[in-house]
Coordinates of C-alpha atoms in Angstrom, one line a residue:
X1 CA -11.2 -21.1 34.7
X2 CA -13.2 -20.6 37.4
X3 CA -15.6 -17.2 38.5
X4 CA -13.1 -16.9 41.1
X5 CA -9.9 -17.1 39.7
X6 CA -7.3 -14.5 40.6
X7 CA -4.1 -13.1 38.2
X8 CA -1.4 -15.3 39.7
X9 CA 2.3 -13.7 40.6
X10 CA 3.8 -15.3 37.6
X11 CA 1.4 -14.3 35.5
X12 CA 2.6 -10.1 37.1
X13 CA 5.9 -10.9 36.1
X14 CA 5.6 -12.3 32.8
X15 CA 2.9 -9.2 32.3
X16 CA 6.1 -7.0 33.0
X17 CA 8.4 -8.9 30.9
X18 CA 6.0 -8.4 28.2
X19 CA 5.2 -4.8 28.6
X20 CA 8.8 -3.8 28.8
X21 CA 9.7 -5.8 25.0
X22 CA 7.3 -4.1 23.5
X23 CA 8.0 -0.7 25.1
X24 CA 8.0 1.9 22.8
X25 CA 5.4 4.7 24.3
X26 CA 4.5 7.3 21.4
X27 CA 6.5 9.9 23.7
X28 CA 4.7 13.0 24.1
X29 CA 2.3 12.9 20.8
X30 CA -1.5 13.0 21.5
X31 CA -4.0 10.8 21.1
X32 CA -5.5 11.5 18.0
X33 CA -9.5 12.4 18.5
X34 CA -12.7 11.1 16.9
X35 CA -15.4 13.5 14.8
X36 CA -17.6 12.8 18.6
X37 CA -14.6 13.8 20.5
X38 CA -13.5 10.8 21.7
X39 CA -10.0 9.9 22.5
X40 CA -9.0 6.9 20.1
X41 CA -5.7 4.9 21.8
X42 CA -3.9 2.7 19.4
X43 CA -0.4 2.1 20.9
X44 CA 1.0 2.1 23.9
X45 CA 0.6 1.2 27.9
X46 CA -3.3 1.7 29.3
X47 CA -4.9 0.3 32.6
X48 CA -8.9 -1.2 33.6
X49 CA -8.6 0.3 36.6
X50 CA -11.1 -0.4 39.1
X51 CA -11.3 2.6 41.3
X52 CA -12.6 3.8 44.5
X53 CA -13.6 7.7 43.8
X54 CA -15.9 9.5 46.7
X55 CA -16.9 5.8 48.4
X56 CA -18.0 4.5 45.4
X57 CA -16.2 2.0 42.9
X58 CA -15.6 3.6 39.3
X59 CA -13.9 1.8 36.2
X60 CA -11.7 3.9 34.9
X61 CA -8.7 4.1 32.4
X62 CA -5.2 5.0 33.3
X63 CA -4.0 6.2 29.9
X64 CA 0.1 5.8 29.8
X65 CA 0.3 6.4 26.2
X66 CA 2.4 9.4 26.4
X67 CA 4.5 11.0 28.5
X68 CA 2.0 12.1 31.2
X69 CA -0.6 9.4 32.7
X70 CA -3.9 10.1 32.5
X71 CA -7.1 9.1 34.0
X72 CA -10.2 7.9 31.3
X73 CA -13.7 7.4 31.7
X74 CA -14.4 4.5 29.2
X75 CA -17.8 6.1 27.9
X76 CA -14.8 8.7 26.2
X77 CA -12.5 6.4 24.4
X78 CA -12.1 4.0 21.3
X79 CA -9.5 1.5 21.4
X80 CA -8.4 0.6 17.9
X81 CA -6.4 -2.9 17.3
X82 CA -4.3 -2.2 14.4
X83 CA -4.3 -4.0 11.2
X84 CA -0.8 -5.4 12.1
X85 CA -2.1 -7.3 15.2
X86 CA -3.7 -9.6 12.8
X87 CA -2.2 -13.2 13.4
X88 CA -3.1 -17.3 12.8
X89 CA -5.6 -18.5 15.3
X90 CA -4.8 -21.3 17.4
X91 CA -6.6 -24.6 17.5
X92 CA -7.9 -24.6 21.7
X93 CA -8.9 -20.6 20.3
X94 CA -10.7 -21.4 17.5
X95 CA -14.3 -22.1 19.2
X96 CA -14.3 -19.0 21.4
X97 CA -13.0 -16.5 18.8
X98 CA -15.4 -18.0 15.7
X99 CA -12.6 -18.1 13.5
X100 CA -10.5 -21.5 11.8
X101 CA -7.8 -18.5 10.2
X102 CA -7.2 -15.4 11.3
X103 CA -7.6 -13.2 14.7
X104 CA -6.5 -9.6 15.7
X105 CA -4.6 -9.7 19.4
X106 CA -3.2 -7.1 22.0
X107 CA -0.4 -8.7 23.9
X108 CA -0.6 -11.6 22.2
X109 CA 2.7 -13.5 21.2
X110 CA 4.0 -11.2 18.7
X111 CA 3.5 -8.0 21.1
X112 CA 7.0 -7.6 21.1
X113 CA 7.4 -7.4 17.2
X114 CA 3.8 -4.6 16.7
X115 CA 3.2 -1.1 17.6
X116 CA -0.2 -1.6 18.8
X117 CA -2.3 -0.7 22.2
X118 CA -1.3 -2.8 24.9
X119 CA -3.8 -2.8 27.7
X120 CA -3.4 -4.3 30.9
X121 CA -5.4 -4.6 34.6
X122 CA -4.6 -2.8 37.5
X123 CA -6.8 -4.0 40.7
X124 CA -4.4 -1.7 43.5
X125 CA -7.0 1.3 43.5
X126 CA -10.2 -1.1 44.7
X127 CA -8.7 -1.7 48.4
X128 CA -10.7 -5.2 47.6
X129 CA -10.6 -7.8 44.9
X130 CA -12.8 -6.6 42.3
X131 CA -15.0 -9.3 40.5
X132 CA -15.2 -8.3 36.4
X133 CA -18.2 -9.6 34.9
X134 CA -18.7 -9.1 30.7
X135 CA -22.4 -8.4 31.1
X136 CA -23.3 -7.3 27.2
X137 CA -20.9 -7.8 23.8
X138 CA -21.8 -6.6 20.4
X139 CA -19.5 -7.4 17.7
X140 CA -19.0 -8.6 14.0
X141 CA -16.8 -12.0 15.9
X142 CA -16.1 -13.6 18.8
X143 CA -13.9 -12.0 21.7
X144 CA -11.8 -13.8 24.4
X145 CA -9.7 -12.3 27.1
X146 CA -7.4 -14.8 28.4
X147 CA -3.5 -16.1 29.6
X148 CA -1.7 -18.3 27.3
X149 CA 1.9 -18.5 27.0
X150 CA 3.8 -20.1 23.9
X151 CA 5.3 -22.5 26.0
X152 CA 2.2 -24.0 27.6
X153 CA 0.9 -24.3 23.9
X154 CA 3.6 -26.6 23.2
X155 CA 2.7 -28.4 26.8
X156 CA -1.0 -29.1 25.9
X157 CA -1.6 -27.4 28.3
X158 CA -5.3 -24.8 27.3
X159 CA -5.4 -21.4 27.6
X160 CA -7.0 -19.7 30.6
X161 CA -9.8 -18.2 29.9
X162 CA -11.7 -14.9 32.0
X163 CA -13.9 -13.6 30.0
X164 CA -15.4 -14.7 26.7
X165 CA -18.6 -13.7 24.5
X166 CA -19.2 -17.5 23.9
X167 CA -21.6 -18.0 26.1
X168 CA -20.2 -21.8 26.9
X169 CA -17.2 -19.9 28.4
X170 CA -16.8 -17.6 31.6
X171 CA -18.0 -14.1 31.7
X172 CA -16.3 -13.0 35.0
X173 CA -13.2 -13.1 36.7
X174 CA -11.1 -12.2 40.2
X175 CA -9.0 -9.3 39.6
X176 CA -7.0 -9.5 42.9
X177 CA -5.9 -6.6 45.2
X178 CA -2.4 -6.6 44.6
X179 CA -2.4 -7.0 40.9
X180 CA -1.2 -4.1 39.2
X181 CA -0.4 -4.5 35.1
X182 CA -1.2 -7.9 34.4
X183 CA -1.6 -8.1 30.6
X184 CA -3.6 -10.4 29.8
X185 CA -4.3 -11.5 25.8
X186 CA -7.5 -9.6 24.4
X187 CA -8.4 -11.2 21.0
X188 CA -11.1 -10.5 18.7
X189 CA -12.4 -12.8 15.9
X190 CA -13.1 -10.9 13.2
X191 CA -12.5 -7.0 11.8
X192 CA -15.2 -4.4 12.5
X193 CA -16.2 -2.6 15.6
X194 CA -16.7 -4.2 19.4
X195 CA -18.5 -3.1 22.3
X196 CA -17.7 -4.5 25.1
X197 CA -19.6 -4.1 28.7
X198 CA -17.8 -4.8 31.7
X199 CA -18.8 -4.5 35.1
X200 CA -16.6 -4.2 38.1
X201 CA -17.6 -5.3 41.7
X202 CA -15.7 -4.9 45.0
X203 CA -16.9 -5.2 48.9
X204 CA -16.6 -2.1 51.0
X205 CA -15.8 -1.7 54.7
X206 CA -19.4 -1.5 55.7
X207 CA -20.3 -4.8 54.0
X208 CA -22.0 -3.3 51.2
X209 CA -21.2 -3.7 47.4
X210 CA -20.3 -1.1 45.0
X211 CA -20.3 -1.2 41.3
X212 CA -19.9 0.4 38.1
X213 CA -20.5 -0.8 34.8
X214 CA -18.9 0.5 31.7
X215 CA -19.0 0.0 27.8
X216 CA -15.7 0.0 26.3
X217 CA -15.9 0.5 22.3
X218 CA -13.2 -1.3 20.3
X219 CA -12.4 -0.7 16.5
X220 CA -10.5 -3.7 14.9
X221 CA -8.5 -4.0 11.7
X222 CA -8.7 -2.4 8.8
X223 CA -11.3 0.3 10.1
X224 CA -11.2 4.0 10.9
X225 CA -11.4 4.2 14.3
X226 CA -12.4 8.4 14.4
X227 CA -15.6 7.4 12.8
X228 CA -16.8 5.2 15.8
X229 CA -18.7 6.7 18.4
X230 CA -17.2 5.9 21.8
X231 CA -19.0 3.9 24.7
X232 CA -22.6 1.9 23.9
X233 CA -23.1 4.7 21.5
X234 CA -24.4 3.0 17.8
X235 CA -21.5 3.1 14.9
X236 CA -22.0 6.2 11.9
X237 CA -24.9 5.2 9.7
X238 CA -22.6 3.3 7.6
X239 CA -21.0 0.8 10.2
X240 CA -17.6 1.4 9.8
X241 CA -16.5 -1.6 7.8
X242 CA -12.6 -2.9 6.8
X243 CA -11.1 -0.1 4.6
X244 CA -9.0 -2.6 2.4
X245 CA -7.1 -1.7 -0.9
X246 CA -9.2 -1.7 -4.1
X247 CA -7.3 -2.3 -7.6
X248 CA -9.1 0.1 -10.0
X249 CA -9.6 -1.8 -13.6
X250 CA -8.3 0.1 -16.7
X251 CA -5.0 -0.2 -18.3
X252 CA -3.1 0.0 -14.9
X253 CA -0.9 -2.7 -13.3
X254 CA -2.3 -5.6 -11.6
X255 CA -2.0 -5.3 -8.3
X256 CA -1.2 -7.8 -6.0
X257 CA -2.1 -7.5 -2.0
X258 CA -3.4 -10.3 -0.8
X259 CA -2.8 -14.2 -1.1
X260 CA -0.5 -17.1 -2.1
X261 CA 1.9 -16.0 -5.2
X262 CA 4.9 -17.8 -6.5
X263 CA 8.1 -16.8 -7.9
X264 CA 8.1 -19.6 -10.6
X265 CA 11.0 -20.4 -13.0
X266 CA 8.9 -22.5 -16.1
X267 CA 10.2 -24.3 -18.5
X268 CA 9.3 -22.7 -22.3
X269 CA 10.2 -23.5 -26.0
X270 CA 13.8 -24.8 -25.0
X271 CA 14.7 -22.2 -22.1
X272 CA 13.5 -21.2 -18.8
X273 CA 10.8 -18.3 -17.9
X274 CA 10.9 -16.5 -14.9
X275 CA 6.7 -15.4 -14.3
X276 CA 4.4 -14.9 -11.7
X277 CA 2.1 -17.3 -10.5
X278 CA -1.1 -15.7 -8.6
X279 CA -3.6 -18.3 -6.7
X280 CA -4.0 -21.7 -5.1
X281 CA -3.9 -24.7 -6.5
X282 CA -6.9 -25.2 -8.9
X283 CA -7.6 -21.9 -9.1
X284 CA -4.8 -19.6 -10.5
X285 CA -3.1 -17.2 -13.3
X286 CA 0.3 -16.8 -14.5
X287 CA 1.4 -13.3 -15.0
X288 CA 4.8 -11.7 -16.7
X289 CA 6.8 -9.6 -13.9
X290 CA 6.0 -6.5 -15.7
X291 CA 2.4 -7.1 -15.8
X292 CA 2.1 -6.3 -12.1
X293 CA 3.3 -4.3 -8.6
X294 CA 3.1 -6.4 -5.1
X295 CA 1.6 -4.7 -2.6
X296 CA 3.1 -5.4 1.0
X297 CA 0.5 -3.3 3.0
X298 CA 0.3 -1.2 6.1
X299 CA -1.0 -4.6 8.3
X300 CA 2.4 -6.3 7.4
X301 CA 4.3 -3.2 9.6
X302 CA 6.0 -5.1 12.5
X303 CA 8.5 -4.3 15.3
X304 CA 12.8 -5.1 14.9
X305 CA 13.3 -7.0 18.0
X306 CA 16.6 -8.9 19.3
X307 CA 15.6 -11.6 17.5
X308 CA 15.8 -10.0 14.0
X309 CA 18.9 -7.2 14.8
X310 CA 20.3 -7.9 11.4
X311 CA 17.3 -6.3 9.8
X312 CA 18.1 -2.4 11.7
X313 CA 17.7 -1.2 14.9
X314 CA 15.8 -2.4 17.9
X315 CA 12.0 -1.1 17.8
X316 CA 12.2 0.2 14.5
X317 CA 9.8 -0.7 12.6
X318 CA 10.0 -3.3 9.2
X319 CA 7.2 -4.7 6.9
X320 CA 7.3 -8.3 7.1
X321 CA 5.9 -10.9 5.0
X322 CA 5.5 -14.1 6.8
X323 CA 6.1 -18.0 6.0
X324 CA 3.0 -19.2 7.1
X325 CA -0.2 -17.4 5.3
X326 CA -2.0 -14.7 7.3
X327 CA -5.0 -13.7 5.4
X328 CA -5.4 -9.7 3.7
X329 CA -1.3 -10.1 3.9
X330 CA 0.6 -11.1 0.6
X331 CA 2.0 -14.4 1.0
X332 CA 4.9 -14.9 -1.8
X333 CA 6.7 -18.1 -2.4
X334 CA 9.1 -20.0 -4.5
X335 CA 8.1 -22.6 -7.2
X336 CA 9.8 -24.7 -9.7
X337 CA 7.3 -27.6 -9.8
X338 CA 7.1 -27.4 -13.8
X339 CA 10.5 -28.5 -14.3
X340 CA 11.1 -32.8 -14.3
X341 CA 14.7 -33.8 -12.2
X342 CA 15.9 -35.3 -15.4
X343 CA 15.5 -32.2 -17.8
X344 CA 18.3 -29.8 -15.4
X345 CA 21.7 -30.5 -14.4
X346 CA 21.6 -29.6 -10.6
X347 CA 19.2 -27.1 -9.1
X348 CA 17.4 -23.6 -9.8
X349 CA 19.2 -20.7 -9.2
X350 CA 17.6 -17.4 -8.3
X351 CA 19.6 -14.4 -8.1
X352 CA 18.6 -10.5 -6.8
X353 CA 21.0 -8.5 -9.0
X354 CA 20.0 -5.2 -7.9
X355 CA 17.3 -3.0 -5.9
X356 CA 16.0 0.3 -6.1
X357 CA 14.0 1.6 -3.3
X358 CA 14.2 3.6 0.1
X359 CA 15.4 0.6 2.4
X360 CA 16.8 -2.5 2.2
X361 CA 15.1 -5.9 1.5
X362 CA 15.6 -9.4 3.1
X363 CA 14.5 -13.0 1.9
X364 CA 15.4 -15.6 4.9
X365 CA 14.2 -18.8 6.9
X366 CA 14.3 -19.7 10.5
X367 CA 17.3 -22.5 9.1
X368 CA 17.6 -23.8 13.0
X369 CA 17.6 -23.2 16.8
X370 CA 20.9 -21.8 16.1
X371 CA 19.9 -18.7 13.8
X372 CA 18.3 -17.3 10.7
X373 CA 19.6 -18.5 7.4
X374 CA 19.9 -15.5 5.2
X375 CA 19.1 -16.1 1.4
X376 CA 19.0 -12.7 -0.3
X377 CA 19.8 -9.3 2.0
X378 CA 20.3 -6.1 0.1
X379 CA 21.6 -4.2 3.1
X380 CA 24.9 -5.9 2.6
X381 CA 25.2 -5.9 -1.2
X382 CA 24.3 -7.4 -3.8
X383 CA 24.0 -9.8 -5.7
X384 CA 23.1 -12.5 -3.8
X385 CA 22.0 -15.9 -4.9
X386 CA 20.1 -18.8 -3.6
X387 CA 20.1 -22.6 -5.4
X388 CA 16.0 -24.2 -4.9
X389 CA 15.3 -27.9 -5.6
X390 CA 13.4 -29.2 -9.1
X391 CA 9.6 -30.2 -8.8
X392 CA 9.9 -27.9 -6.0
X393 CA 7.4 -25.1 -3.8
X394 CA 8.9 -23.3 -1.0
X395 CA 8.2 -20.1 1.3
X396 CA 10.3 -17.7 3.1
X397 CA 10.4 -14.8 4.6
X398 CA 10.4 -11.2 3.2
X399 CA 11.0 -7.9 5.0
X400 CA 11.3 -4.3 3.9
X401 CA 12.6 -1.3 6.2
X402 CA 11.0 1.8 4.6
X403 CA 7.8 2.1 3.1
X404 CA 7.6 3.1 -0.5
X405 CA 8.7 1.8 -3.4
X406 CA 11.3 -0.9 -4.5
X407 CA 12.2 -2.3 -7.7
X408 CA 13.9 -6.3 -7.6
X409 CA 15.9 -7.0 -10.3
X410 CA 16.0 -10.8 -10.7
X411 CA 18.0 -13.4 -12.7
X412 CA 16.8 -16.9 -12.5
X413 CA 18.8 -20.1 -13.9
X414 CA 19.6 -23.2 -14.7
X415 CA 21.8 -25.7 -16.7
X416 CA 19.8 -28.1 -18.7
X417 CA 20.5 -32.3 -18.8
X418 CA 23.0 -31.6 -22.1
X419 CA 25.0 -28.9 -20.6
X420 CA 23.2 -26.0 -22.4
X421 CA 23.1 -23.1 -19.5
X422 CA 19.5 -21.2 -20.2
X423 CA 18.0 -17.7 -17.9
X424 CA 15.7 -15.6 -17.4
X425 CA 16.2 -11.7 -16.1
X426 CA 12.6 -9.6 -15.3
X427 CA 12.2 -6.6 -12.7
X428 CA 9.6 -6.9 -9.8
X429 CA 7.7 -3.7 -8.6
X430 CA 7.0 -3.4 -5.4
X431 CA 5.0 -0.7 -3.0
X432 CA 5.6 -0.8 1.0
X433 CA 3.1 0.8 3.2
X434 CA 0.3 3.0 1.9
X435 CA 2.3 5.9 0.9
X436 CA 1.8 5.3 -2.9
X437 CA -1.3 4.1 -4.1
X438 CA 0.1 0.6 -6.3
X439 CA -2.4 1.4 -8.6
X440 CA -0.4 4.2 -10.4
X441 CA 2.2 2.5 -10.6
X442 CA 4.2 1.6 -13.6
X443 CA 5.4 -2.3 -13.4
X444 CA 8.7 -3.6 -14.1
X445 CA 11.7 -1.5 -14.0
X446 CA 10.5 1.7 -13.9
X447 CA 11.6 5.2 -13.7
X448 CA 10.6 6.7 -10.9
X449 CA 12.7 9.1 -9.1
X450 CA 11.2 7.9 -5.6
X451 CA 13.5 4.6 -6.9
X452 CA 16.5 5.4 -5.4
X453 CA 19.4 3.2 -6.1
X454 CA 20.4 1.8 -2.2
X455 CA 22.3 -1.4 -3.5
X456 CA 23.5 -3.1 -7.1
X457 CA 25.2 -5.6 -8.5
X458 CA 29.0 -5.6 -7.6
X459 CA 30.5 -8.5 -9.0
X460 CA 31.9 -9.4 -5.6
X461 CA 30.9 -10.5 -2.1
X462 CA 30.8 -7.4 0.1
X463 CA 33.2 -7.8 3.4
X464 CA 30.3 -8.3 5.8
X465 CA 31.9 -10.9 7.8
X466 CA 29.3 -14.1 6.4
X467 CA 30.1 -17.4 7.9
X468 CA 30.5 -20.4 5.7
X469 CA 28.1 -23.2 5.1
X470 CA 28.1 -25.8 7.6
X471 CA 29.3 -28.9 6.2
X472 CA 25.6 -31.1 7.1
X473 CA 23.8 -28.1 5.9
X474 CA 21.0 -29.1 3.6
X475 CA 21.5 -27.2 0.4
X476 CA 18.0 -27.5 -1.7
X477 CA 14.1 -26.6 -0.7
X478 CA 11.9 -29.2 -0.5
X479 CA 8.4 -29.1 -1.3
X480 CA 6.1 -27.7 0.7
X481 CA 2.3 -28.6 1.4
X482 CA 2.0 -24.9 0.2
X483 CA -1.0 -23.8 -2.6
X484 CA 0.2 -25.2 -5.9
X485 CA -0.8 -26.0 -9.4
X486 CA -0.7 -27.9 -12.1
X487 CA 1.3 -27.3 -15.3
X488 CA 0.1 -24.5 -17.5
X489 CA 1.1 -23.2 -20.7
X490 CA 3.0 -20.0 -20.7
X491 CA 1.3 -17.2 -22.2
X492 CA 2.9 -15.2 -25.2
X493 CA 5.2 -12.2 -23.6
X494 CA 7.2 -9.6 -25.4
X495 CA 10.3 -10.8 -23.3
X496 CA 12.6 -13.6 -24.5
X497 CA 14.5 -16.1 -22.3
X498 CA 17.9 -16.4 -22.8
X499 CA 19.6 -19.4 -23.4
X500 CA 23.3 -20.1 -22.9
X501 CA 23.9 -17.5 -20.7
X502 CA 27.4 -17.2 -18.5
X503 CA 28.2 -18.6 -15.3
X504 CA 26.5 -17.2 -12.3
X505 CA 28.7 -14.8 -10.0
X506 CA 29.8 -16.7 -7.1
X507 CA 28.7 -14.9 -4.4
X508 CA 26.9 -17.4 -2.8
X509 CA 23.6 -19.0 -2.3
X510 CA 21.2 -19.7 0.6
X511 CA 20.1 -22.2 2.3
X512 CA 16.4 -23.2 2.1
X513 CA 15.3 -25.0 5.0
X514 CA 11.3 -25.3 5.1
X515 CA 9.9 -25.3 8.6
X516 CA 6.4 -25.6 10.1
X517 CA 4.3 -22.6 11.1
X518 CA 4.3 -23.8 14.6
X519 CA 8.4 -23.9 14.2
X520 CA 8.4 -20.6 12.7
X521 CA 6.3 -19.2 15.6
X522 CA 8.5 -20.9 17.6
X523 CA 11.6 -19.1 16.3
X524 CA 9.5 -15.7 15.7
X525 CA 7.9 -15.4 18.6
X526 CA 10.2 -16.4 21.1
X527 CA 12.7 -13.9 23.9
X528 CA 15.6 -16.5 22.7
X529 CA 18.0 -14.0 21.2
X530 CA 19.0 -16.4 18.0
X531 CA 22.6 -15.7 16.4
X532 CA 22.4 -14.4 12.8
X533 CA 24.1 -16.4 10.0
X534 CA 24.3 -16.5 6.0
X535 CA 25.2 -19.7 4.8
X536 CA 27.5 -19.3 1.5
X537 CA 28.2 -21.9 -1.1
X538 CA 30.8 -21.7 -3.0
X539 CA 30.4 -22.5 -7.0

């Protein structure tokens, strides 16, 4: 992009589409202050707004957040970008951010599905178009300011960049006269703490040029954002660094927060095992279910938009782990890559018999442009069953709509090459949010009171009005180019398989249809409102 560029009209009114999905203004709650008395704003509306004041041009902040607008100096306020903004990083992003994985955004794609800051331009107040120039950056990573729909990814067509601390991009940008809310994407590269100087430049009637320049500080991620000093003011003596979840070492649970994990159904001494796989490829461990507690954490907290209805209500909030791996997020898959086609009759079957927990739980896939394909959902009983290809990996994705803590009770099966029906049943622990530390938890089933039964097993399909498979429908997951590992030996366990169990109930299975992070984006990220199906095979 050219210095001179200006915010075009269609850029205004897809600003204004975006602002009003991801709507939800923290009503009249205050801004919650820094030790240094800054105001730190971490969700909702806020404006640049260059502004004449006395003659003279001042860039100021427009602060929308609650109910009552008002007007910021910069040099008084911290912006945090929550740990949930965290997303994949784009190829044509990768150079000016510094990062190949991961990058923290405000309006970026998923604005709609976040509770985060979302900050926009407002270039009425100037009487002239204002030239913004990034004059001085300090940060941990790369920053970019820019315009890039989903759509125009999928086009080839680059993003438009403004303003970038790569020096190789532009450092100043038209912000025209009649531009008032354009949102434009900020993304930073890496977590820690961003300063940011701007200066804004307009012409006045008397052919002079008035300016002000401002530092803006930014806290990103997993840091506390009262402990940053606002403005070009340095950091606390200890730089305020990503918080993160520590697993103390003792006799507690393993903790699990971050990373690739499978659900793996092995082969052992005749029967099937139902264990815990934890790692990539060639570097792993398998674990027994009641060895450990999963921690979905606080940057997993997402929006319920249109898209995903079937989960609760509109705006409400959901943790949500994804099918494509987002780094400091817990990234659980399915995996029955031990067993050989010849040695089962038919497929894998894994089965949710009951949950304990605050909310309600969700395992799906994006099955097609015509809606979600729901393998496991506890809010409309259970059990519920799903059948997964042999020699198989797969992903999906997991959501939870209360933080605390939930307790899975699985049942995983299969019927062997002579008939003889072998299982496995285990309990998964599980703590939402950072309510409970995971560390004191006890693995496995449990006793907690905070457990609170919300479904079990029924024996029967619960009246929710499912539709029926279609008859095309692919029926089995295929491998994925997901993390996976070799054949290990099980380790010892105080839990036996069972062998020769009963039929499963019939309530139906899933169906596993692998897609593409880019698909997944696609089907994610996108104002399409999809319908919502479950797929049911009958046994």
């Amino acid at each position: 992009m050219s210095k001179g560029h200006t915010y075009a009209a269609a850029v205004i009114t897809a600003a204004a589409v975006l602002t009003g999905a991801a709507g939800l203004v923290a009503g009249g709650t205050p801004p919650a202050r820094a030790a240094s008395g800054a105001v730190v704003l971490d969700e909702g509306a806020v404006d640049l707004t260059p502004r004449l004041v006395d003659g003279e041009l001042q860039l100021q902040i427009d602060d929308r957040t609650t109910d009552t607008e008002v007007v910021r100096e910069p040099s008084e306020v911290v912006w945090h970008v929550v740990p949930e903004a965290k997303s994949f990083v784009e190829g044509p992003l990768q150079g000016p951010l510094g990062s190949l994985m991961d990058a923290w955004y405000l309006n970026g794609w998923e604005a709609d599905q976040i509770f985060a800051l979302e900050p926009g331009w407002n270039g009425t107040e100037a009487g002239s178009d204002t030239e913004v120039t990034l004059t001085g950056f300090e940060g941990p990573g790369g920053f970019a300011l820019y315009d890039w729909l989903e759509d125009d990814s999928y086009n080839d067509i680059p993003p438009d960049v403004h303003l970038a601390s790569d020096p190789a991009a532009n450092t100043s940008y038209t912000l025209g006269k009649n531009t008032e809310h354009a949102v434009p994407t900020w993304a930073f590269g890496t977590e820690g703490v961003y300063r940011l100087t701007l200066r804004a430049s307009t012409p006045l009637a008397d052919g002079t040029v008035s300016s002000d320049t401002e530092t803006l500080a930014v806290a990103v991620g997993n840091v506390d954002p009262t402990a940053v000093l606002p403005g070009d003011g340095s950091s606390p003596t200890a730089d305020p660094s990503p918080t993160g979840t520590s697993t103390p070492t003792g006799s507690g649970p393993h903790v699990i927060d971050d990373g690739h994990l499978d659900l793996a159904a092995r082969p052992v001494d005749g029967g099937l095992q139902f264990q815990i796989k934890e790692g990539t490829a060639y570097d792993y461990e398998w674990y027994e279910p009641d060895e450990v507690v999963l921690h979905v954490v606080p940057a997993a907290k997402k929006k319920i938009t249109s898209d995903t209805a079937f989960l609760g209500a509109e705006g409400d909030p959901v943790w949500w782990l994804p099918l494509a791996q987002v780094s400091g997020i817990l990234w659980p898959g399915w995996n029955t890559e031990e067993w050989e086609p010849s040695a089962l009759d038919g497929q894998v079957t894994y089965r949710v018999d009951s949950l304990q927990g605050p909310g309600t739980m969700a395992v799906f896939s994006g099955g097609s442009l015509s809606g979600w394909d729901l393998w496991i959902n506890s809010g409309d009983g259970l059990p519920d069953s799903f059948h997964h290809s042999v020699d198989a990996h797969s992903h999906s994705y997991w959501a939870f709509t209360q933080e605390g803590v939930y307790r899975t009770k699985f049942t995983v099966s299969a019927t062997l090459a002579d008939g003889t029906e072998v299982s496995d049943t285990a309990t998964i622990a599980w703590v939402v949010g950072d309510d409970v530390d995971p560390s004191t938890m006890t693995p496995g089933a449990g006793s907690e009171a905070t457990a609170t039964p919300t479904v079990g097993a029924s024996g029967s399909e619960s009246p929710s009005g499912r539709a029926s498979s279609s008859p095309g429908a692919a029926q089995s997951a295929e491998p994925s180019a997901s993390p996976s590992g070799p054949t290990s030996a099980a380790p010892s366990s105080g839990r036996t398989p069972a062998t020769a169990t009963g039929a499963l109930a019939s309530t139906g299975s899933g169906v596993l249809v692998p897609l593409g992070a880019s698909v997944a984006a696609l089907i994610v990220g996108g104002g399409a409102v999809w319908a919502v199906r479950r797929r049911r095979v009958q046994r």
